[in-house]
Amino acid sequence: MEEQRRPTPDVASLMESGVPKASGRLSNGGQAIALAVHACMVHHGFHALAPPGAKAGWSLWAGVRSPYTPPSMWEVDGGLEWLCMYKSPSGRVLMLTTSLHGGGSGRVLVHALEGPHDNPISVKMLGLNLQRYFAQGSAQLAAAPSWAHTLTQGDALADMMYDEIVRHFLTGGPPPVAAAAAVAVAAAAAVAVVVLKRRSQTQS
């Protein structure tokens, strides 16, 4: 049975709870829409999972204590991709990636994958246009005092996230998988974390 849909959230307020705009930690459109996507997931009961071997407090940025705060190492691929693992209210585990197409096109792909990358159990995708939700230039967005001053059509974004991504993973429990497949899932997650850390070290 499908869970009863929660009311459409005030996405800007949830973003502010996770990473206050005034903190200056996130300042460009790609980071902004990735945070908005994360806020929609958490609003519907998804919990960000700690990567294998992560230390306590892995997802808490200094001064921020909120379930809407994304993992501190979520940005990869030179600032064009944001990655997070989630557990649904029914126990399903998925890897969600928000990717910004380079070259200034503003195209964004939200990709949710359940199971090993080479043999997924379930995959859902959503295409977005950055300018529809964050139309300001980089300087204007960075200077805005709050996410409410930058996000437009937040209700539309939240509805699309629910219809195309969230709803699918809210239904039912974890699909039955063989032990070998379960190991593959864990291995795929571990590899993703290693890649993430290496990219982060390269950028620093």
PDB file of C-alpha atoms in Angstrom:
ATOM      1  CA  MET A   1       0.000   0.000   0.000  1.00  0.00           C
ATOM      2  CA  GLU A   2       1.310   3.439  -0.918  1.00  0.00           C
ATOM      3  CA  GLU A   3       1.978   5.825   1.945  1.00  0.00           C
ATOM      4  CA  GLN A   4      -0.342   8.784   2.229  1.00  0.00           C
ATOM      5  CA  ARG A   5       1.240  11.723   0.468  1.00  0.00           C
ATOM      6  CA  ARG A   6       2.512  14.461   2.730  1.00  0.00           C
ATOM      7  CA  PRO A   7       1.547  18.069   1.980  1.00  0.00           C
ATOM      8  CA  THR A   8       3.718  19.849  -0.574  1.00  0.00           C
ATOM      9  CA  PRO A   9       6.598  21.303   1.455  1.00  0.00           C
ATOM     10  CA  ASP A  10       7.911  24.843   1.584  1.00  0.00           C
ATOM     11  CA  VAL A  11      11.169  23.813  -0.068  1.00  0.00           C
ATOM     12  CA  ALA A  12      12.967  27.109   0.598  1.00  0.00           C
ATOM     13  CA  SER A  13      12.294  26.822   4.336  1.00  0.00           C
ATOM     14  CA  LEU A  14      13.566  23.235   4.397  1.00  0.00           C
ATOM     15  CA  MET A  15      16.700  24.311   2.537  1.00  0.00           C
ATOM     16  CA  GLU A  16      17.213  27.079   5.081  1.00  0.00           C
ATOM     17  CA  SER A  17      16.933  24.496   7.865  1.00  0.00           C
ATOM     18  CA  GLY A  18      19.566  22.287   6.243  1.00  0.00           C
ATOM     19  CA  VAL A  19      22.126  24.873   5.165  1.00  0.00           C
ATOM     20  CA  PRO A  20      21.248  28.491   5.987  1.00  0.00           C
ATOM     21  CA  LYS A  21      21.795  30.681   2.942  1.00  0.00           C
ATOM     22  CA  ALA A  22      23.571  33.303   5.055  1.00  0.00           C
ATOM     23  CA  SER A  23      26.217  30.743   6.037  1.00  0.00           C
ATOM     24  CA  GLY A  24      27.781  31.098   2.592  1.00  0.00           C
ATOM     25  CA  ARG A  25      28.507  27.363   2.409  1.00  0.00           C
ATOM     26  CA  LEU A  26      26.478  26.942  -0.788  1.00  0.00           C
ATOM     27  CA  SER A  27      26.572  29.730  -3.331  1.00  0.00           C
ATOM     28  CA  ASN A  28      25.908  28.476  -6.860  1.00  0.00           C
ATOM     29  CA  GLY A  29      22.904  27.136  -8.741  1.00  0.00           C
ATOM     30  CA  GLY A  30      24.071  23.533  -8.881  1.00  0.00           C
ATOM     31  CA  GLN A  31      24.538  23.387  -5.128  1.00  0.00           C
ATOM     32  CA  ALA A  32      21.193  25.088  -4.627  1.00  0.00           C
ATOM     33  CA  ILE A  33      19.143  22.665  -6.701  1.00  0.00           C
ATOM     34  CA  ALA A  34      20.972  19.680  -5.191  1.00  0.00           C
ATOM     35  CA  LEU A  35      20.022  20.949  -1.723  1.00  0.00           C
ATOM     36  CA  ALA A  36      16.414  21.420  -2.862  1.00  0.00           C
ATOM     37  CA  VAL A  37      16.310  17.833  -4.130  1.00  0.00           C
ATOM     38  CA  HIS A  38      17.748  16.603  -0.821  1.00  0.00           C
ATOM     39  CA  ALA A  39      15.140  18.608   1.108  1.00  0.00           C
ATOM     40  CA  CYS A  40      12.321  16.947  -0.861  1.00  0.00           C
ATOM     41  CA  MET A  41      13.696  13.482  -0.073  1.00  0.00           C
ATOM     42  CA  VAL A  42      14.009  14.142   3.668  1.00  0.00           C
ATOM     43  CA  HIS A  43      10.554  15.744   3.809  1.00  0.00           C
ATOM     44  CA  HIS A  44       9.041  12.419   2.715  1.00  0.00           C
ATOM     45  CA  GLY A  45      10.833  10.395   5.383  1.00  0.00           C
ATOM     46  CA  PHE A  46      14.066   9.389   3.643  1.00  0.00           C
ATOM     47  CA  HIS A  47      17.163   9.333   5.861  1.00  0.00           C
ATOM     48  CA  ALA A  48      20.669  10.012   4.580  1.00  0.00           C
ATOM     49  CA  LEU A  49      22.918   7.027   5.314  1.00  0.00           C
ATOM     50  CA  ALA A  50      26.454   7.201   6.600  1.00  0.00           C
ATOM     51  CA  PRO A  51      29.008   5.858   4.106  1.00  0.00           C
ATOM     52  CA  PRO A  52      30.829   2.663   5.196  1.00  0.00           C
ATOM     53  CA  GLY A  53      33.492   3.476   7.783  1.00  0.00           C
ATOM     54  CA  ALA A  54      32.326   7.044   8.299  1.00  0.00           C
ATOM     55  CA  LYS A  55      33.044   8.627  11.649  1.00  0.00           C
ATOM     56  CA  ALA A  56      30.355   9.940  13.969  1.00  0.00           C
ATOM     57  CA  GLY A  57      28.966  13.256  12.788  1.00  0.00           C
ATOM     58  CA  TRP A  58      29.777  12.504   9.157  1.00  0.00           C
ATOM     59  CA  SER A  59      26.700  14.365   7.889  1.00  0.00           C
ATOM     60  CA  LEU A  60      26.828  17.349  10.222  1.00  0.00           C
ATOM     61  CA  TRP A  61      28.426  20.523   8.995  1.00  0.00           C
ATOM     62  CA  ALA A  62      29.838  22.817  11.653  1.00  0.00           C
ATOM     63  CA  GLY A  63      27.045  24.723  13.361  1.00  0.00           C
ATOM     64  CA  VAL A  64      24.227  22.858  11.586  1.00  0.00           C
ATOM     65  CA  ARG A  65      22.130  20.202  13.316  1.00  0.00           C
ATOM     66  CA  SER A  66      19.285  19.279  10.980  1.00  0.00           C
ATOM     67  CA  PRO A  67      18.099  16.178   9.081  1.00  0.00           C
ATOM     68  CA  TYR A  68      17.935  18.476   6.050  1.00  0.00           C
ATOM     69  CA  THR A  69      21.704  18.966   6.133  1.00  0.00           C
ATOM     70  CA  PRO A  70      23.309  16.943   3.319  1.00  0.00           C
ATOM     71  CA  PRO A  71      26.502  14.895   3.731  1.00  0.00           C
ATOM     72  CA  SER A  72      29.541  17.116   4.086  1.00  0.00           C
ATOM     73  CA  MET A  73      31.325  15.255   1.247  1.00  0.00           C
ATOM     74  CA  TRP A  74      28.388  15.070  -1.135  1.00  0.00           C
ATOM     75  CA  GLU A  75      29.877  17.272  -3.889  1.00  0.00           C
ATOM     76  CA  VAL A  76      31.967  15.375  -6.459  1.00  0.00           C
ATOM     77  CA  ASP A  77      33.081  15.611 -10.073  1.00  0.00           C
ATOM     78  CA  GLY A  78      34.473  19.130  -9.781  1.00  0.00           C
ATOM     79  CA  GLY A  79      31.273  20.600  -8.422  1.00  0.00           C
ATOM     80  CA  LEU A  80      28.947  19.237 -11.098  1.00  0.00           C
ATOM     81  CA  GLU A  81      27.536  16.274  -9.173  1.00  0.00           C
ATOM     82  CA  TRP A  82      26.037  15.732  -5.714  1.00  0.00           C
ATOM     83  CA  LEU A  83      25.625  12.237  -4.304  1.00  0.00           C
ATOM     84  CA  CYS A  84      23.786  10.829  -1.288  1.00  0.00           C
ATOM     85  CA  MET A  85      22.573   7.410  -0.108  1.00  0.00           C
ATOM     86  CA  TYR A  86      19.110   7.214   1.451  1.00  0.00           C
ATOM     87  CA  LYS A  87      16.963   4.722   3.305  1.00  0.00           C
ATOM     88  CA  SER A  88      13.229   4.964   2.674  1.00  0.00           C
ATOM     89  CA  PRO A  89      10.602   4.685   5.432  1.00  0.00           C
ATOM     90  CA  SER A  90       9.975   1.098   4.275  1.00  0.00           C
ATOM     91  CA  GLY A  91      13.667   0.172   4.303  1.00  0.00           C
ATOM     92  CA  ARG A  92      14.623   0.503   0.662  1.00  0.00           C
ATOM     93  CA  VAL A  93      18.170   1.795   0.092  1.00  0.00           C
ATOM     94  CA  LEU A  94      19.029   3.935  -2.899  1.00  0.00           C
ATOM     95  CA  MET A  95      21.813   6.104  -4.244  1.00  0.00           C
ATOM     96  CA  LEU A  96      20.614   9.477  -5.513  1.00  0.00           C
ATOM     97  CA  THR A  97      22.772  11.657  -7.723  1.00  0.00           C
ATOM     98  CA  THR A  98      21.989  15.196  -8.853  1.00  0.00           C
ATOM     99  CA  SER A  99      24.108  16.134 -11.872  1.00  0.00           C
ATOM    100  CA  LEU A 100      24.489  19.533 -13.543  1.00  0.00           C
ATOM    101  CA  HIS A 101      25.361  19.431 -17.230  1.00  0.00           C
ATOM    102  CA  GLY A 102      28.468  21.482 -17.961  1.00  0.00           C
ATOM    103  CA  GLY A 103      28.693  24.254 -20.502  1.00  0.00           C
ATOM    104  CA  GLY A 104      26.047  26.512 -19.000  1.00  0.00           C
ATOM    105  CA  SER A 105      23.032  24.666 -20.444  1.00  0.00           C
ATOM    106  CA  GLY A 106      21.310  24.522 -17.055  1.00  0.00           C
ATOM    107  CA  ARG A 107      20.242  20.914 -17.611  1.00  0.00           C
ATOM    108  CA  VAL A 108      20.006  18.875 -14.410  1.00  0.00           C
ATOM    109  CA  LEU A 109      19.526  15.119 -14.052  1.00  0.00           C
ATOM    110  CA  VAL A 110      18.281  13.533 -10.821  1.00  0.00           C
ATOM    111  CA  HIS A 111      19.139   9.814 -10.912  1.00  0.00           C
ATOM    112  CA  ALA A 112      17.982   7.361  -8.226  1.00  0.00           C
ATOM    113  CA  LEU A 113      19.360   3.828  -8.255  1.00  0.00           C
ATOM    114  CA  GLU A 114      18.469   0.908  -6.024  1.00  0.00           C
ATOM    115  CA  GLY A 115      20.854  -2.046  -6.045  1.00  0.00           C
ATOM    116  CA  PRO A 116      24.253  -2.605  -7.683  1.00  0.00           C
ATOM    117  CA  HIS A 117      25.239  -0.232 -10.489  1.00  0.00           C
ATOM    118  CA  ASP A 118      25.829  -3.043 -12.982  1.00  0.00           C
ATOM    119  CA  ASN A 119      22.557  -4.849 -12.178  1.00  0.00           C
ATOM    120  CA  PRO A 120      20.131  -2.379 -10.560  1.00  0.00           C
ATOM    121  CA  ILE A 121      16.880  -3.432  -8.962  1.00  0.00           C
ATOM    122  CA  SER A 122      15.200  -0.161  -9.774  1.00  0.00           C
ATOM    123  CA  VAL A 123      16.136   3.119 -11.485  1.00  0.00           C
ATOM    124  CA  LYS A 124      14.206   6.400 -11.659  1.00  0.00           C
ATOM    125  CA  MET A 125      15.257   9.632 -13.366  1.00  0.00           C
ATOM    126  CA  LEU A 126      14.029  13.218 -13.522  1.00  0.00           C
ATOM    127  CA  GLY A 127      15.227  15.981 -15.818  1.00  0.00           C
ATOM    128  CA  LEU A 128      15.124  19.563 -14.547  1.00  0.00           C
ATOM    129  CA  ASN A 129      16.116  22.991 -15.814  1.00  0.00           C
ATOM    130  CA  LEU A 130      18.183  24.993 -13.363  1.00  0.00           C
ATOM    131  CA  GLN A 131      17.010  28.385 -14.635  1.00  0.00           C
ATOM    132  CA  ARG A 132      13.397  27.521 -13.921  1.00  0.00           C
ATOM    133  CA  TYR A 133      14.087  27.297 -10.188  1.00  0.00           C
ATOM    134  CA  PHE A 134      17.216  29.421  -9.688  1.00  0.00           C
ATOM    135  CA  ALA A 135      17.282  32.032 -12.422  1.00  0.00           C
ATOM    136  CA  GLN A 136      19.764  34.454 -10.851  1.00  0.00           C
ATOM    137  CA  GLY A 137      23.336  34.837 -11.958  1.00  0.00           C
ATOM    138  CA  SER A 138      26.073  33.501  -9.722  1.00  0.00           C
ATOM    139  CA  ALA A 139      26.794  36.843  -8.065  1.00  0.00           C
ATOM    140  CA  GLN A 140      23.114  37.534  -7.325  1.00  0.00           C
ATOM    141  CA  LEU A 141      22.533  34.054  -5.971  1.00  0.00           C
ATOM    142  CA  ALA A 142      25.591  34.243  -3.741  1.00  0.00           C
ATOM    143  CA  ALA A 143      24.474  37.613  -2.336  1.00  0.00           C
ATOM    144  CA  ALA A 144      20.852  36.609  -1.624  1.00  0.00           C
ATOM    145  CA  PRO A 145      20.049  36.653   2.128  1.00  0.00           C
ATOM    146  CA  SER A 146      17.906  33.493   2.133  1.00  0.00           C
ATOM    147  CA  TRP A 147      16.822  30.621  -0.103  1.00  0.00           C
ATOM    148  CA  ALA A 148      13.346  32.163  -0.231  1.00  0.00           C
ATOM    149  CA  HIS A 149      14.916  35.037  -2.197  1.00  0.00           C
ATOM    150  CA  THR A 150      16.368  32.673  -4.801  1.00  0.00           C
ATOM    151  CA  LEU A 151      14.044  29.683  -5.282  1.00  0.00           C
ATOM    152  CA  THR A 152      11.122  30.069  -7.684  1.00  0.00           C
ATOM    153  CA  GLN A 153       8.398  27.485  -8.389  1.00  0.00           C
ATOM    154  CA  GLY A 154       9.399  25.442  -5.360  1.00  0.00           C
ATOM    155  CA  ASP A 155       5.972  23.775  -5.281  1.00  0.00           C
ATOM    156  CA  ALA A 156       6.409  22.564  -8.856  1.00  0.00           C
ATOM    157  CA  LEU A 157       9.842  21.160  -8.042  1.00  0.00           C
ATOM    158  CA  ALA A 158       8.509  19.351  -4.964  1.00  0.00           C
ATOM    159  CA  ASP A 159       5.597  17.867  -6.927  1.00  0.00           C
ATOM    160  CA  MET A 160       7.858  16.621  -9.713  1.00  0.00           C
ATOM    161  CA  MET A 161      10.249  15.070  -7.212  1.00  0.00           C
ATOM    162  CA  TYR A 162       7.370  13.247  -5.547  1.00  0.00           C
ATOM    163  CA  ASP A 163       5.757  12.046  -8.769  1.00  0.00           C
ATOM    164  CA  GLU A 164       8.932  10.928 -10.556  1.00  0.00           C
ATOM    165  CA  ILE A 165      11.301   9.818  -7.756  1.00  0.00           C
ATOM    166  CA  VAL A 166       9.908   9.731  -4.228  1.00  0.00           C
ATOM    167  CA  ARG A 167       6.630   7.898  -4.762  1.00  0.00           C
ATOM    168  CA  HIS A 168       8.279   4.912  -6.421  1.00  0.00           C
ATOM    169  CA  PHE A 169      10.571   4.236  -3.458  1.00  0.00           C
ATOM    170  CA  LEU A 170       7.882   4.792  -0.833  1.00  0.00           C
ATOM    171  CA  THR A 171       5.836   1.831  -2.035  1.00  0.00           C
ATOM    172  CA  GLY A 172       6.438  -1.601  -0.544  1.00  0.00           C
ATOM    173  CA  GLY A 173       9.443  -2.856   1.377  1.00  0.00           C
ATOM    174  CA  PRO A 174      12.936  -3.746   0.228  1.00  0.00           C
ATOM    175  CA  PRO A 175      12.702  -6.043  -2.818  1.00  0.00           C
ATOM    176  CA  PRO A 176      13.921  -9.595  -2.067  1.00  0.00           C
ATOM    177  CA  VAL A 177      17.497 -10.057  -3.241  1.00  0.00           C
ATOM    178  CA  ALA A 178      19.892 -12.972  -3.040  1.00  0.00           C
ATOM    179  CA  ALA A 179      22.787 -12.795  -0.621  1.00  0.00           C
ATOM    180  CA  ALA A 180      25.245 -12.247  -3.477  1.00  0.00           C
ATOM    181  CA  ALA A 181      23.233  -9.288  -4.716  1.00  0.00           C
ATOM    182  CA  ALA A 182      23.124  -7.819  -1.222  1.00  0.00           C
ATOM    183  CA  VAL A 183      26.907  -8.031  -1.035  1.00  0.00           C
ATOM    184  CA  ALA A 184      27.144  -6.344  -4.426  1.00  0.00           C
ATOM    185  CA  VAL A 185      24.985  -3.494  -3.178  1.00  0.00           C
ATOM    186  CA  ALA A 186      27.295  -2.918  -0.225  1.00  0.00           C
ATOM    187  CA  ALA A 187      30.369  -3.155  -2.441  1.00  0.00           C
ATOM    188  CA  ALA A 188      28.941  -0.658  -4.924  1.00  0.00           C
ATOM    189  CA  ALA A 189      28.236   1.761  -2.090  1.00  0.00           C
ATOM    190  CA  ALA A 190      31.772   1.380  -0.745  1.00  0.00           C
ATOM    191  CA  VAL A 191      33.290   1.999  -4.183  1.00  0.00           C
ATOM    192  CA  ALA A 192      31.169   5.125  -4.578  1.00  0.00           C
ATOM    193  CA  VAL A 193      32.445   6.455  -1.260  1.00  0.00           C
ATOM    194  CA  VAL A 194      36.076   5.769  -2.188  1.00  0.00           C
ATOM    195  CA  VAL A 195      35.638   7.609  -5.491  1.00  0.00           C
ATOM    196  CA  LEU A 196      33.935  10.468  -3.681  1.00  0.00           C
ATOM    197  CA  LYS A 197      36.797  10.797  -1.184  1.00  0.00           C
ATOM    198  CA  ARG A 198      39.457  10.688  -3.882  1.00  0.00           C
ATOM    199  CA  ARG A 199      37.710  13.398  -5.874  1.00  0.00           C
ATOM    200  CA  SER A 200      37.318  15.495  -2.767  1.00  0.00           C
ATOM    201  CA  GLN A 201      41.040  15.156  -1.980  1.00  0.00           C
ATOM    202  CA  THR A 202      41.916  16.080  -5.562  1.00  0.00           C
ATOM    203  CA  GLN A 203      39.829  19.250  -5.333  1.00  0.00           C
ATOM    204  CA  SER A 204      41.373  20.305  -1.989  1.00  0.00           C
TER     205      SER A 204
END
